[in-house]
Every structure is written in C-alpha cells, then in structure tokens.
C-alpha cells in the first residue's frame, strides 16, 4: 500500500519535519493548535509513521540520496547527470530529493535516512547553515557539493567539493574594477547566508577595498526571499528595483548566471543597453551565457570534475578510506560581450 | 562489492546493450572480433552478469525508473521535479537513468528491469521509434511522456502524455504565414525520426500547404547527429549552415526553444538581426524564451500537468486500473519579440 512521507506532511502543513515529528511523538514543545492541525492532515492522508516493516524490506537496497536545492537551476543538470552515472556505476540506487527553499535539508536528510536506509548523501547547492550539533545528527557519510562553507565551520566536521567562491568572486570584481568601474552593484544572497552567497559577497567587498573603492550599501542587493533563489526571475525583479532606486552604477555583478540573465532583461526593459549603459557579469558558466545576446561575462565552474570528485569522496567516506576531505577546483574568468571598460 | 552495469559495458565498448548480451551468451550473430573486445572490457572491469543474489535482495524495493534522453535540456527540469515528488509520494524509489543519443532506450529499460526489478517506467523525451515486437519485450507498465507517437503505432500498444505536436507546430507555422512570411526555414529532427520531430515537421508542411506555399527542401534542416539533439549548440551549428547556404528565407521555426536560442546566436554573429532580418520561433516554452533578447516566440507546453498526468497513468497501469491511456494537453502560442510581420 503506497503512503506518503513525513516530508509531504510537513509540506502540506507548511511546517518543518521536526514539528511533524513532535506532533506525532507528543513532544511538549509544540502548541496544541499546531499539533491538532498536523494530526488532522496525517489522518486525512492516511500517513503511517515509522512503518518498520517497509523499512526492514527496503534496508536491502543500497541507496545514495542527492538532496538538491533549486533543481530548476540548469547549473545542476550536468552534475546530476554525472552523479547518476557514477552512482549507478557503483551499483547503488540513486534518489534525487528536491528540497524546497523553506525546508531544512538536514531534517529532510535525517528522515530519508530512516525511511530509505541511505548509505550516503550529497547536498547540492543552496545555502547551507547548520550547527555542528545539527550535522552530527547525520549518521551516514555526506559531501557538500558546490556549497562553499564559511570558515566558522570546522573542516574536520564535513567534506566538500567546490570552487573557491571567495577567490573566484574576487577575480570577477577585480576585473570589473580594472575595467575602470567605480560603482559596481551586486546581487547576492540574503545577508544571513553563510555559504556561497556570503563568500561571493566577501570576495566582492575585498576587491573593492583593494581598489580603494568605498562599499555603497545602496548598491548591495539580496535576492528576493519569495522568488526561487539564483533564478532569472529573481535577478529580473531585483534589478528592476535597483534601476528604480536611481542609485548610480556602471556595472552589476550577479552571483549566478541565471540572475545575470534576469538582470539583463530588466535593463533592456528600462530602455538601457548592456554593456554600453551597464556592464553585467554572472557566475557559474552556464551554456546560455555564451548564447545570450550579448554573451555574458562569467566565472566558469568545472561542473563535471566537481561532480565526479564529489562521488569519489563520498564512496571513500562510505568505505572508510578517509574521515573527511575538501577539494577546491579552480574556475575560469570568461570575458564576453556583456562587460566593457567604463565609458 | 560494487560492480558496474551492462549499460556501462555497452558504453565503454561503444556498442548496444544487446551486442554485449550476445557476446556474453555466445550468440552466433556477433563477430569474433567484437566479442573478444567486449569480453576483454568485461574482464578488465570485473563485470559480473546476472548476479541473481543481488537481484533477489533488490527485488524488495519498489522502484520506478525515468529514462530520459537529453537530460541537459532544461525543458525536463520541472518535469523531473514533479516525477520525483509524485513517485516518492507513492513511497516508490525514483531512479533517473540517462540514455545517450546513440543508445536504444528499450534495451536499456529491459536491462534495468532485470537489474533493478522495476515496477514501472517513464520514457521522457527523445525520438521513440520501436517495433511492436520491441515494445512487447517490456514486462512492466510504461508511459511515454512528451513523446508524441506517429499514427503507425497502434495506440492500444502503449500509453502516452503529451501535447499534440502536429497541431501545435501547425499553429506556429500558420501564425508565421499569417505574418506574411513566404520563405520559412525549419530546424527539425532527422528525417528517419518518427516522433515529435516528424510530427512537428508534418505540422510545418501542412501549414505551408494550406497557405499554398511550396515546400522548399533547401529550407528544411535536420539537427546534426554528432551534437546533442534539441540543444542550443545544435541550433547554432545548423543555422550557421543555413545562413552560409545563401538560400533566402525570412522566418525560421526551430522545433525546440534551445535550438531557437542557438539559431539567434548564429544570426547575430552573421551581423543580422532578429526579428528585423529574420523572425525566429521556438517550441516548448522555456523560461529563457521570455528572458532572452529578443524574447522568443514559442509554443508553451504545460509541463507540470504533463508530468503529473504521466505518473497518474503509470500508477493506474501498475494497479491494473487501466490497460492503456493517452492524454493530450493543449499548448499555448506565446507571441514575443523574435517574430514580426514580413517587411
């Protein structure tokens, strides 16, 4: 009999997975009201918690889960393709689990561990800010892929494969400064992000400082919370706001290519041109940056290599060959038509 | 002990999965040379055919496989997301299996059935041309998703969910004709394609005929075999050839949005403009068609609805509620900046 997962219940209730667990387990730390609502949804959907029988059966299969935030981001396509190939090559099953923006990927992973008896986990994309205590709740090996972590995390607590987001971002902004730009706007993650968004923002700040340019908060924009992050739609909405603000700038650095594409669209709609009125730069190296009009200056990440290394490290962890590992790949500054020397 | 699949062996050898099976099973219908090569690769990779023990264990897990051609096509992103959600909702495992252009998806599916004991299969994208005998080899329910089938197939032999590729393509070309275009080029699939490529090409031909326009073979281009089909890169390469041919045309209909984006890039590089020199239209309704410069006229497919219906039908088949089903969704003509009335 097919039944749904606790993750689905959480989504339906608009609460976290732990809240659902609390409701189920009569945990004191939850309001009667919320609990009643959740139990009703559970009842209505015939959800059966902890189906041990099924877990027992399923424990036979060896499964790797890839938890991905923002699956609609084309940046992940090639990576998923490589993950799939490498994981099946090892005769493991491959589960692709999408995690919503508002979901806690660790909670989702913990539930998946129970329900699917995972052997390993890949966390792909999104901002990743969890306490050591939280990470310790994961009982199977995991690797953070293309999720740069800020220094406050003890490197011995996790494994990761990515580019150096700080350094590559610095490289881009340094290039824009060298093109004579003095007023460079940025579209980055929300300020509480402690992952790639923060690292790329830090690289931006450092480059400005090294070129003795003041940081103008009015040119620092965070992606909109209510729109899929790192998306064209988000870059479009934020850039419209930036343009409407009237604050002067000559270059815009978006921390993802999709954001940059959306930014260009907003600029065109305002009757301005790229790069004559505004230089626009992205980050990632999506194919579209070459095919867009104008082609978009970006930082190209070696996605295949990153994906292959992610799986290599994950299986080294599973086979206890290593306790943790961190690999950083160099990325390439691709100078294209969307950026030019300041007129 | 992790070992690789027969599919990997086939890829390594650059042959089909059946050829590998033949080598393994001493089938007469294979050259000694090829057989020796394959057996060597099998030996080198320690591949163990028919590991019954593992199959027995794995038979416990309920798994749905989604076989996808061209996973890098953003058109599939939203669909995969929905498949994943719906399949996990049913407490089934979700296997994403990429099929290379040169691979026979039925062969891949048959091997997966054995190796993973599948409960159902979704074939997603790509051209799908297999004999009834071939389809009959599949022992589990399957649904063709966004794979329009040509009439020579007996509808009672399979299930499908898609738009009416013939009708929607006709709609687009009819619109271009009504814009005064008389010389309309098309980038479609190879002429031996009997799936969406052919259906969209037939719609193109019918629209021309109904507008009493001659079919000019010199304006009919097939995607390049050696480049990923329906990709920006393919559209770019083909359009370069079209432009170099010197054959006159005022509008170009590409049977996918990615092809259309590549086509625009080739036109820009030739110093021409879209739509002033050439109107360009695509098919699918990718987000990028809105954000591209100029925004691209396209046929928008209702991807979420198609994906949800695909899974609904697959489970109706699995639960023997139906023997087969075909659902066709209407698509929407989105008129944007890339097309204009003939000057």
XYZ file of C-alpha atoms in Angstrom:
686
model
C 0.000 0.000 0.000
C 1.513 3.284 -1.062
C 1.550 6.001 1.589
C 3.198 9.407 1.741
C 6.292 10.575 3.611
C 6.623 12.796 6.652
C 8.237 15.283 4.275
C 4.994 15.526 2.333
C 3.031 16.017 5.565
C 5.396 18.824 6.579
C 4.898 20.496 3.205
C 1.128 20.214 3.424
C 1.136 21.689 6.927
C 3.643 24.362 5.989
C 5.833 23.378 8.952
C 9.236 21.738 9.403
C 9.683 17.988 9.513
C 10.725 18.123 13.172
C 7.474 19.894 14.039
C 5.594 16.991 12.481
C 7.746 14.540 14.444
C 6.944 16.469 17.624
C 3.223 16.280 16.905
C 3.479 12.539 16.305
C 5.611 11.912 19.388
C 3.611 14.148 21.737
C 6.633 16.368 22.224
C 5.775 19.168 24.719
C 7.492 21.842 22.603
C 4.567 22.332 20.204
C 1.278 24.206 20.505
C -1.891 22.120 20.890
C -3.324 24.001 17.940
C -0.463 23.182 15.568
C -0.409 19.614 16.822
C -4.153 19.199 16.168
C -3.762 20.623 12.666
C -0.863 18.310 11.839
C -2.567 15.192 13.257
C -5.619 16.017 11.156
C -3.518 16.239 7.969
C -1.817 12.966 8.934
C -5.228 11.365 9.441
C -6.679 12.742 6.229
C -3.737 11.440 4.238
C -3.564 8.039 5.950
C 0.090 8.640 6.757
C 1.629 5.798 8.766
C 4.714 6.942 10.715
C 7.688 4.568 11.173
C 6.494 1.733 9.019
C 9.167 -0.647 10.314
C 8.074 -3.465 8.043
C 8.667 -1.377 4.979
C 11.953 -0.029 6.330
C 13.134 -3.554 7.032
C 12.358 -4.601 3.495
C 13.886 -1.546 1.991
C 17.064 -1.850 4.025
C 18.291 -4.338 1.428
C 18.791 -1.764 -1.293
C 21.928 0.353 -1.256
C 20.907 3.923 -1.907
C 22.604 7.280 -2.281
C 20.434 10.367 -2.000
C 21.228 13.633 -3.700
C 19.441 16.469 -1.904
C 19.198 19.443 -4.162
C 18.007 22.974 -3.581
C 16.797 24.704 -6.721
C 16.605 21.763 -9.098
C 15.337 24.090 -11.803
C 18.758 25.754 -11.892
C 20.371 24.496 -15.144
C 23.723 24.668 -13.370
C 22.881 21.342 -11.739
C 21.867 19.473 -14.902
C 25.292 18.257 -15.942
C 26.145 17.481 -12.307
C 23.022 15.356 -11.775
C 23.882 13.522 -14.985
C 27.356 12.711 -13.650
C 26.071 11.787 -10.168
C 23.585 9.411 -11.728
C 26.211 7.773 -13.940
C 28.791 7.387 -11.169
C 26.308 6.156 -8.550
C 24.724 3.557 -10.848
C 28.213 2.528 -11.898
C 28.749 1.558 -8.259
C 25.512 -0.460 -8.372
C 23.848 1.881 -5.909
C 20.376 3.284 -6.374
C 20.170 6.999 -6.930
C 17.480 9.056 -5.236
C 17.037 12.638 -6.285
C 15.307 14.567 -3.496
C 14.344 18.142 -4.120
C 14.417 20.385 -1.047
C 12.223 23.453 -1.012
C 13.724 26.845 -0.205
C 11.935 26.917 3.132
C 12.863 23.348 4.079
C 15.737 22.340 6.352
C 17.825 19.904 4.284
C 19.296 18.251 7.374
C 15.840 17.404 8.694
C 14.884 16.072 5.281
C 18.101 14.026 5.150
C 17.531 12.580 8.639
C 14.047 11.428 7.676
C 15.298 9.988 4.392
C 17.988 8.079 6.297
C 15.242 6.412 8.333
C 12.799 5.841 5.512
C 15.243 4.741 2.843
C 18.195 3.466 4.874
C 20.640 5.620 2.930
C 24.312 4.727 2.590
C 25.386 8.250 1.713
C 24.164 11.741 0.953
C 25.192 14.515 -1.416
C 23.993 18.013 -0.558
C 23.863 20.012 -3.756
C 23.502 23.765 -3.951
C 21.592 26.182 -1.801
C 22.887 27.981 1.249
C 23.939 25.640 3.981
C 23.981 26.954 7.535
C 23.667 24.311 10.211
C 25.169 23.936 13.674
C 27.735 21.244 14.399
C 25.081 19.615 16.595
C 22.771 19.532 13.600
C 25.370 17.992 11.291
C 26.167 15.411 13.968
C 22.606 14.103 13.652
C 23.513 12.697 10.245
C 24.536 9.079 10.715
C 25.729 8.375 7.163
C 28.577 9.950 5.194
C 27.746 13.125 3.286
C 29.507 15.530 0.935
C 28.646 19.164 0.281
C 28.883 19.753 -3.462
C 29.253 23.308 -4.827
C 28.391 24.553 -1.345
C 31.282 26.678 -0.161
C 31.352 26.832 3.639
C 32.446 29.822 5.662
C 35.457 29.464 7.994
C 33.350 29.269 11.176
C 32.790 25.632 10.265
C 35.374 23.156 11.498
C 36.640 21.497 8.275
C 37.023 18.194 10.126
C 33.241 18.103 10.627
C 32.311 17.649 6.976
C 33.556 17.032 3.418
C 33.140 19.327 0.435
C 33.889 19.821 -3.226
C 33.579 23.249 -4.814
C 35.406 26.169 -6.323
C 36.847 28.878 -4.074
C 33.781 31.125 -4.155
C 35.571 33.928 -2.327
C 38.590 33.913 -4.645
C 36.614 33.497 -7.885
C 34.208 36.265 -6.926
C 37.170 38.472 -6.083
C 38.620 37.659 -9.507
C 35.464 38.902 -11.236
C 35.070 42.128 -9.263
C 38.805 42.818 -9.570
C 38.415 42.519 -13.351
C 35.459 44.948 -13.333
C 37.463 47.418 -11.269
C 40.362 47.116 -13.700
C 37.894 47.997 -16.455
C 37.507 51.360 -14.747
C 34.216 50.670 -12.979
C 33.883 52.512 -9.683
C 30.219 51.945 -8.918
C 29.643 48.204 -9.017
C 26.316 46.831 -7.830
C 25.950 43.225 -6.644
C 23.024 40.830 -6.416
C 23.870 38.251 -3.780
C 22.178 36.024 -1.222
C 20.433 37.327 1.869
C 22.846 38.697 4.457
C 22.207 35.798 6.853
C 23.509 33.360 4.217
C 26.792 31.834 5.406
C 27.510 29.844 2.267
C 28.393 30.708 -1.337
C 26.294 33.879 -1.209
C 28.360 35.224 1.678
C 31.674 34.015 0.251
C 30.981 35.677 -3.110
C 29.874 38.844 -1.317
C 33.070 38.830 0.765
C 35.118 38.493 -2.430
C 33.248 41.492 -3.819
C 33.952 43.589 -0.710
C 37.640 42.660 -0.618
C 38.132 43.529 -4.298
C 36.505 46.942 -3.794
C 38.696 47.552 -0.765
C 41.878 46.564 -2.603
C 40.942 49.056 -5.323
C 40.255 51.670 -2.630
C 36.600 51.877 -3.590
C 34.014 52.586 -0.895
C 31.351 49.970 -0.234
C 27.992 51.553 -1.098
C 25.257 49.626 0.720
C 22.750 51.118 -1.708
C 24.333 49.013 -4.457
C 24.181 45.764 -2.455
C 21.028 43.785 -3.174
C 19.884 40.457 -1.816
C 17.792 38.038 -3.847
C 14.078 38.190 -3.087
C 13.012 35.647 -0.466
C 9.682 34.952 -2.142
C 11.164 34.033 -5.550
C 13.279 30.961 -6.317
C 16.834 31.920 -5.408
C 19.552 32.283 -8.052
C 16.840 32.300 -10.759
C 16.345 34.534 -13.817
C 13.075 35.704 -12.322
C 14.817 36.767 -9.127
C 17.583 38.649 -10.958
C 14.947 40.383 -13.041
C 12.890 41.518 -10.028
C 15.910 42.714 -8.025
C 17.445 44.605 -10.947
C 14.156 46.383 -11.633
C 14.306 47.600 -8.015
C 17.942 48.636 -8.376
C 17.182 50.627 -11.533
C 14.128 52.245 -9.962
C 16.189 53.294 -6.939
C 18.005 55.791 -9.140
C 21.300 54.946 -7.419
C 24.118 55.344 -9.926
C 26.162 52.342 -11.043
C 28.029 51.277 -14.194
C 28.484 47.557 -13.553
C 26.402 44.811 -11.980
C 27.799 41.546 -10.641
C 25.163 38.849 -10.141
C 26.358 35.832 -8.149
C 24.746 33.402 -10.616
C 24.367 33.361 -14.405
C 20.612 32.987 -14.177
C 20.444 36.097 -12.003
C 22.599 37.883 -14.609
C 20.251 36.885 -17.448
C 17.280 38.225 -15.495
C 19.261 41.408 -14.763
C 19.955 41.974 -18.474
C 16.259 41.565 -19.243
C 15.331 44.221 -16.657
C 17.952 46.576 -18.092
C 16.642 46.103 -21.652
C 13.096 46.757 -20.482
C 14.244 50.036 -18.912
C 15.409 51.101 -22.361
C 19.087 50.806 -21.454
C 21.721 48.608 -23.045
C 24.294 46.042 -21.955
C 27.204 46.755 -21.886
C 27.008 50.369 -23.152
C 24.962 51.607 -20.190
C 25.689 48.824 -17.724
C 28.237 46.031 -17.685
C 26.710 42.796 -16.354
C 28.624 39.781 -15.071
C 27.458 36.401 -13.792
C 28.875 33.344 -12.084
C 28.726 29.599 -12.912
C 29.455 29.249 -16.620
C 26.092 28.091 -17.964
C 25.897 27.480 -21.740
C 23.330 30.250 -22.012
C 25.968 32.839 -21.089
C 27.640 32.093 -24.439
C 24.375 32.037 -26.434
C 22.751 35.049 -24.767
C 22.695 38.403 -26.554
C 25.045 39.908 -25.553
C 27.114 36.930 -24.438
C 27.647 37.178 -20.684
C 30.955 37.514 -18.843
C 31.077 34.827 -16.162
C 33.137 32.557 -13.930
C 33.030 29.044 -15.354
C 32.957 26.240 -12.798
C 34.260 22.807 -13.851
C 30.960 21.063 -13.095
C 31.838 17.584 -14.381
C 35.053 17.442 -12.365
C 33.268 18.728 -9.263
C 30.522 16.107 -9.603
C 32.946 13.222 -10.205
C 35.116 14.228 -7.252
C 32.021 14.526 -5.051
C 31.089 10.893 -5.671
C 34.712 9.729 -5.347
C 34.958 11.341 -1.921
C 31.510 10.088 -0.853
C 32.495 6.474 -1.581
C 35.871 6.947 0.102
C 33.877 8.009 3.179
C 31.442 5.098 2.828
C 34.355 2.667 2.514
C 36.032 4.353 5.479
C 39.140 5.118 3.431
C 39.044 8.688 4.765
C 37.383 10.597 7.611
C 36.787 13.784 5.611
C 38.107 15.630 2.573
C 37.901 19.033 0.953
C 38.649 19.651 -2.682
C 38.664 23.034 -4.360
C 38.728 23.354 -8.137
C 39.903 26.444 -9.982
C 37.288 28.295 -12.045
C 37.853 30.345 -15.177
C 37.031 34.006 -15.839
C 35.257 34.098 -19.219
C 35.313 37.660 -20.566
C 32.462 38.182 -23.023
C 30.344 40.962 -24.560
C 28.275 41.910 -21.500
C 31.146 43.759 -19.824
C 33.240 46.617 -21.152
C 35.576 49.365 -19.969
C 33.707 52.197 -18.242
C 32.867 54.866 -20.856
C 31.038 -5.352 -3.654
C 30.073 -2.673 -6.142
C 30.194 -3.679 -9.800
C 29.104 -1.942 -12.972
C 26.099 -2.494 -15.192
C 25.847 -3.990 -18.664
C 24.856 -0.499 -19.769
C 28.268 0.808 -18.683
C 29.974 -2.041 -20.554
C 27.991 -1.177 -23.687
C 29.015 2.460 -23.390
C 32.689 1.556 -22.896
C 32.596 -0.717 -25.933
C 30.621 1.763 -27.991
C 28.078 -0.921 -28.834
C 24.439 -1.589 -27.963
C 23.395 -3.451 -24.841
C 22.119 -6.403 -26.904
C 25.510 -6.751 -28.552
C 27.046 -7.117 -25.106
C 24.390 -9.682 -24.194
C 25.223 -11.587 -27.386
C 28.910 -11.624 -26.513
C 28.119 -12.901 -23.025
C 25.664 -15.535 -24.240
C 27.787 -16.784 -27.154
C 25.114 -15.658 -29.586
C 26.213 -16.549 -33.168
C 25.101 -13.186 -34.532
C 28.251 -11.307 -33.473
C 31.756 -11.159 -34.952
C 34.512 -12.965 -33.049
C 36.439 -9.706 -33.075
C 33.698 -7.658 -31.426
C 33.008 -10.461 -28.985
C 36.666 -10.661 -27.963
C 36.804 -6.908 -27.464
C 33.659 -6.911 -25.320
C 34.730 -9.886 -23.204
C 38.052 -8.148 -22.573
C 36.281 -4.998 -21.358
C 34.024 -7.171 -19.185
C 37.096 -8.908 -17.766
C 39.009 -5.677 -17.190
C 36.053 -4.167 -15.342
C 35.230 -7.273 -13.315
C 31.658 -7.106 -14.571
C 29.536 -9.985 -13.248
C 26.491 -10.654 -15.474
C 23.189 -11.757 -13.910
C 24.109 -11.504 -10.279
C 20.996 -13.278 -9.078
C 21.840 -12.872 -5.428
C 21.911 -9.128 -5.720
C 18.749 -9.103 -7.819
C 16.947 -11.185 -5.226
C 17.865 -8.756 -2.495
C 16.970 -5.755 -4.556
C 13.606 -7.163 -5.571
C 12.233 -5.919 -2.255
C 12.393 -2.256 -3.162
C 9.630 -0.770 -5.295
C 11.253 1.312 -7.971
C 10.131 3.499 -10.851
C 12.707 4.396 -13.472
C 12.586 7.536 -15.539
C 14.606 7.052 -18.718
C 15.488 10.386 -20.169
C 17.161 11.385 -23.414
C 18.924 14.722 -23.257
C 18.854 15.385 -19.520
C 20.714 18.625 -20.116
C 17.603 20.021 -21.830
C 16.130 22.487 -19.288
C 12.699 21.538 -20.591
C 12.869 18.415 -18.433
C 13.867 20.112 -15.170
C 10.408 20.956 -13.931
C 9.125 17.571 -15.100
C 11.817 15.626 -13.240
C 10.983 17.662 -10.155
C 7.320 16.655 -10.416
C 8.128 12.995 -11.205
C 10.353 12.855 -8.150
C 7.721 14.384 -5.884
C 4.873 12.187 -7.138
C 6.895 8.953 -7.137
C 8.248 9.476 -3.613
C 4.752 10.428 -2.525
C 3.746 6.897 -3.547
C 6.610 5.541 -1.429
C 8.410 4.267 -4.506
C 12.093 4.789 -5.170
C 12.921 7.019 -8.094
C 15.724 6.100 -10.475
C 16.806 8.646 -13.037
C 18.528 6.886 -15.930
C 20.076 8.985 -18.641
C 20.063 7.408 -22.093
C 22.683 8.502 -24.580
C 21.633 9.640 -28.042
C 23.109 6.501 -29.590
C 21.556 4.136 -27.052
C 18.357 2.135 -27.562
C 16.145 3.074 -24.606
C 14.161 -0.152 -24.823
C 17.333 -2.212 -24.451
C 18.368 -0.053 -21.522
C 14.897 -0.427 -19.971
C 14.915 -4.222 -20.395
C 18.275 -4.464 -18.622
C 17.111 -2.133 -15.870
C 14.006 -4.272 -15.383
C 16.241 -7.258 -14.704
C 18.827 -5.446 -12.604
C 16.528 -3.294 -10.521
C 13.253 -5.205 -10.696
C 11.341 -2.115 -11.802
C 7.626 -1.668 -11.185
C 7.179 0.918 -13.892
C 8.980 3.056 -16.449
C 8.603 6.580 -17.780
C 10.236 7.301 -21.123
C 10.959 11.010 -21.279
C 11.897 12.911 -24.404
C 13.929 11.924 -27.394
C 12.625 10.333 -30.561
C 10.999 6.989 -29.949
C 10.824 4.560 -32.843
C 10.499 0.919 -31.847
C 8.658 -2.027 -33.352
C 5.665 -3.546 -31.584
C 7.835 -6.622 -31.027
C 10.376 -4.407 -29.279
C 7.791 -2.752 -27.047
C 6.364 -6.182 -26.198
C 9.687 -7.078 -24.602
C 8.901 -4.655 -21.783
C 7.311 -6.625 -18.953
C 6.349 -3.694 -16.716
C 3.962 -0.794 -17.371
C 5.433 2.234 -19.101
C 4.292 5.681 -20.199
C 5.749 7.842 -22.951
C 5.948 11.400 -21.648
C 6.258 14.332 -24.097
C 6.976 11.765 -26.800
C 4.323 12.194 -29.462
C 3.915 8.985 -31.467
C 3.120 8.821 -35.166
C -0.101 7.103 -36.283
C 1.654 3.923 -37.467
C 1.719 2.893 -33.821
C -1.325 1.047 -32.513
C -2.496 3.241 -29.596
C -3.549 0.138 -27.682
C 0.107 -0.920 -27.501
C 1.276 1.882 -25.223
C 0.297 4.872 -23.071
C 1.337 8.467 -23.572
C 1.012 12.004 -22.275
C 1.981 14.940 -24.444
C 0.763 17.918 -26.407
C -0.446 17.477 -29.990
C 2.931 18.125 -31.618
C 1.435 18.146 -35.104
C -1.322 20.605 -34.241
C 0.850 22.914 -32.119
C 3.544 23.022 -34.772
C 0.892 23.785 -37.376
C -0.346 26.600 -35.126
C 3.110 28.207 -35.072
C 3.797 27.952 -38.824
C 0.255 29.116 -39.597
C 0.947 32.183 -37.441
C 4.219 32.868 -39.309
C 2.422 32.551 -42.651
C -0.246 34.956 -41.454
C 2.581 37.384 -40.652
C 3.330 37.428 -44.374
C 6.280 35.061 -44.338
C 6.582 33.014 -47.518
C 10.051 31.518 -47.076
C 10.043 29.758 -43.717
C 13.002 27.566 -42.785
C 12.706 24.785 -40.218
C 15.205 23.011 -37.969
C 13.736 19.630 -37.089
C 14.827 16.094 -36.254
C 16.448 13.753 -38.748
C 14.050 12.523 -41.409
C 14.014 8.986 -40.010
C 12.595 10.331 -36.748
C 9.018 9.113 -36.308
C 8.289 11.005 -33.092
C 7.887 14.673 -32.155
C 10.440 15.729 -34.774
C 8.362 14.162 -37.539
C 5.045 15.347 -36.091
C 6.283 18.933 -35.831
C 7.694 18.697 -39.362
C 4.349 17.378 -40.657
C 2.584 20.303 -38.993
C 5.014 22.648 -40.750
C 4.360 21.031 -44.137
C 0.574 21.092 -43.706
C 0.562 24.765 -42.713
C 2.633 25.676 -45.780
C 0.279 23.664 -47.976
C -2.827 25.289 -46.507
C -1.270 28.683 -47.264
C -0.433 27.475 -50.783
C 3.272 27.841 -50.166
C 5.681 25.443 -51.879
C 7.849 23.216 -49.685
C 11.472 24.199 -50.323
C 13.707 21.299 -49.299
C 16.631 23.725 -49.198
C 14.992 25.367 -46.164
C 14.458 22.073 -44.292
C 17.319 21.267 -41.937
C 17.817 18.348 -39.603
C 19.689 18.650 -36.331
C 23.289 17.490 -36.503
C 23.715 13.855 -35.487
C 27.043 14.470 -33.761
C 25.752 17.224 -31.436
C 23.285 16.778 -28.573
C 19.852 16.994 -30.170
C 17.469 19.876 -29.427
C 20.398 21.817 -27.881
C 21.484 25.441 -28.295
C 24.758 24.204 -29.740
C 22.907 22.194 -32.381
C 20.654 25.082 -33.374
C 23.698 27.314 -33.628
C 25.605 24.917 -35.905
C 22.641 24.200 -38.185
C 21.677 27.871 -38.542
C 25.250 28.789 -39.473
C 24.968 26.250 -42.299
C 21.569 27.617 -43.354
C 22.917 31.179 -43.465
C 26.038 30.097 -45.369
C 23.886 28.276 -47.939
C 22.683 31.649 -49.189
C 19.149 30.257 -49.591
C 16.663 33.075 -48.981
C 14.303 32.933 -46.007
C 12.578 35.456 -43.738
C 11.499 33.229 -40.842
C 12.988 30.227 -39.024
C 10.997 27.748 -36.971
C 13.140 25.640 -34.632
C 11.324 22.669 -33.091
C 12.766 23.415 -29.636
C 13.475 26.631 -27.723
C 17.103 25.677 -27.157
C 17.538 25.240 -30.907
C 15.923 28.670 -31.381
C 18.333 30.310 -28.923
C 21.288 28.796 -30.784
C 19.763 29.950 -34.066
C 19.501 33.553 -32.815
C 23.152 33.458 -31.752
C 24.226 32.319 -35.233
C 22.137 35.090 -36.830
C 23.676 37.761 -34.560
C 27.166 36.504 -35.385
C 26.392 36.851 -39.080
C 25.703 40.542 -38.446
C 21.953 40.162 -38.977
C 19.188 40.926 -36.514
C 16.165 39.165 -35.040
C 13.402 39.876 -35.954
C 14.256 42.647 -38.475
C 16.194 40.337 -40.798
C 14.829 37.002 -39.645
C 11.899 36.047 -37.478
C 12.783 33.141 -35.175
C 10.314 30.900 -33.350
C 10.841 28.017 -30.948
C 8.812 25.301 -29.248
C 8.483 24.243 -25.554
C 8.035 27.401 -23.518
C 11.293 27.508 -21.553
C 11.731 30.461 -19.155
C 14.698 31.619 -21.206
C 12.425 32.445 -24.135
C 10.967 35.250 -22.013
C 14.347 36.469 -20.704
C 16.241 36.190 -23.971
C 16.998 39.305 -26.026
C 14.825 39.499 -28.030
C 12.222 37.449 -26.163
C 11.392 34.388 -28.271
C 8.018 33.450 -29.748
C 7.244 29.890 -28.726
C 4.666 27.189 -28.033
C 4.379 26.747 -24.284
C 3.794 23.188 -23.097
C 2.081 22.680 -19.706
C 4.997 20.691 -18.264
C 3.721 20.287 -14.693
C 0.352 18.977 -15.850
C 2.017 16.614 -18.318
C 4.347 15.243 -15.635
C 1.582 14.768 -13.052
C -0.668 13.022 -15.562
C 2.224 10.777 -16.625
C 2.645 9.454 -13.091
C -1.111 9.177 -12.543
C -1.447 6.995 -15.654
C 1.652 4.952 -14.784
C 0.213 4.014 -11.387
C -3.199 3.302 -12.916
C -1.360 0.835 -15.167
C 0.632 -0.606 -12.258
C -2.560 -1.036 -10.252
C -4.250 -2.565 -13.314
C -6.988 0.069 -13.232
C -6.496 0.598 -16.973
C -4.845 -1.222 -19.883
C -3.598 1.918 -21.613
C -4.322 5.641 -21.842
C -3.452 8.614 -23.992
C -3.742 12.182 -22.818
C -3.091 15.240 -24.929
C -2.756 18.677 -23.365
C -3.280 21.924 -25.249
C -0.230 24.176 -25.615
C -0.185 27.948 -25.931
C 1.234 30.126 -28.711
C 3.294 32.834 -26.986
C 3.906 35.693 -29.416
C 7.023 37.630 -28.418
C 9.672 39.948 -29.901
C 11.569 37.429 -32.043
C 8.879 37.286 -34.714
C 7.361 40.106 -36.748
C 5.389 40.728 -39.923
C 7.498 40.275 -43.061
C 8.961 43.631 -44.090
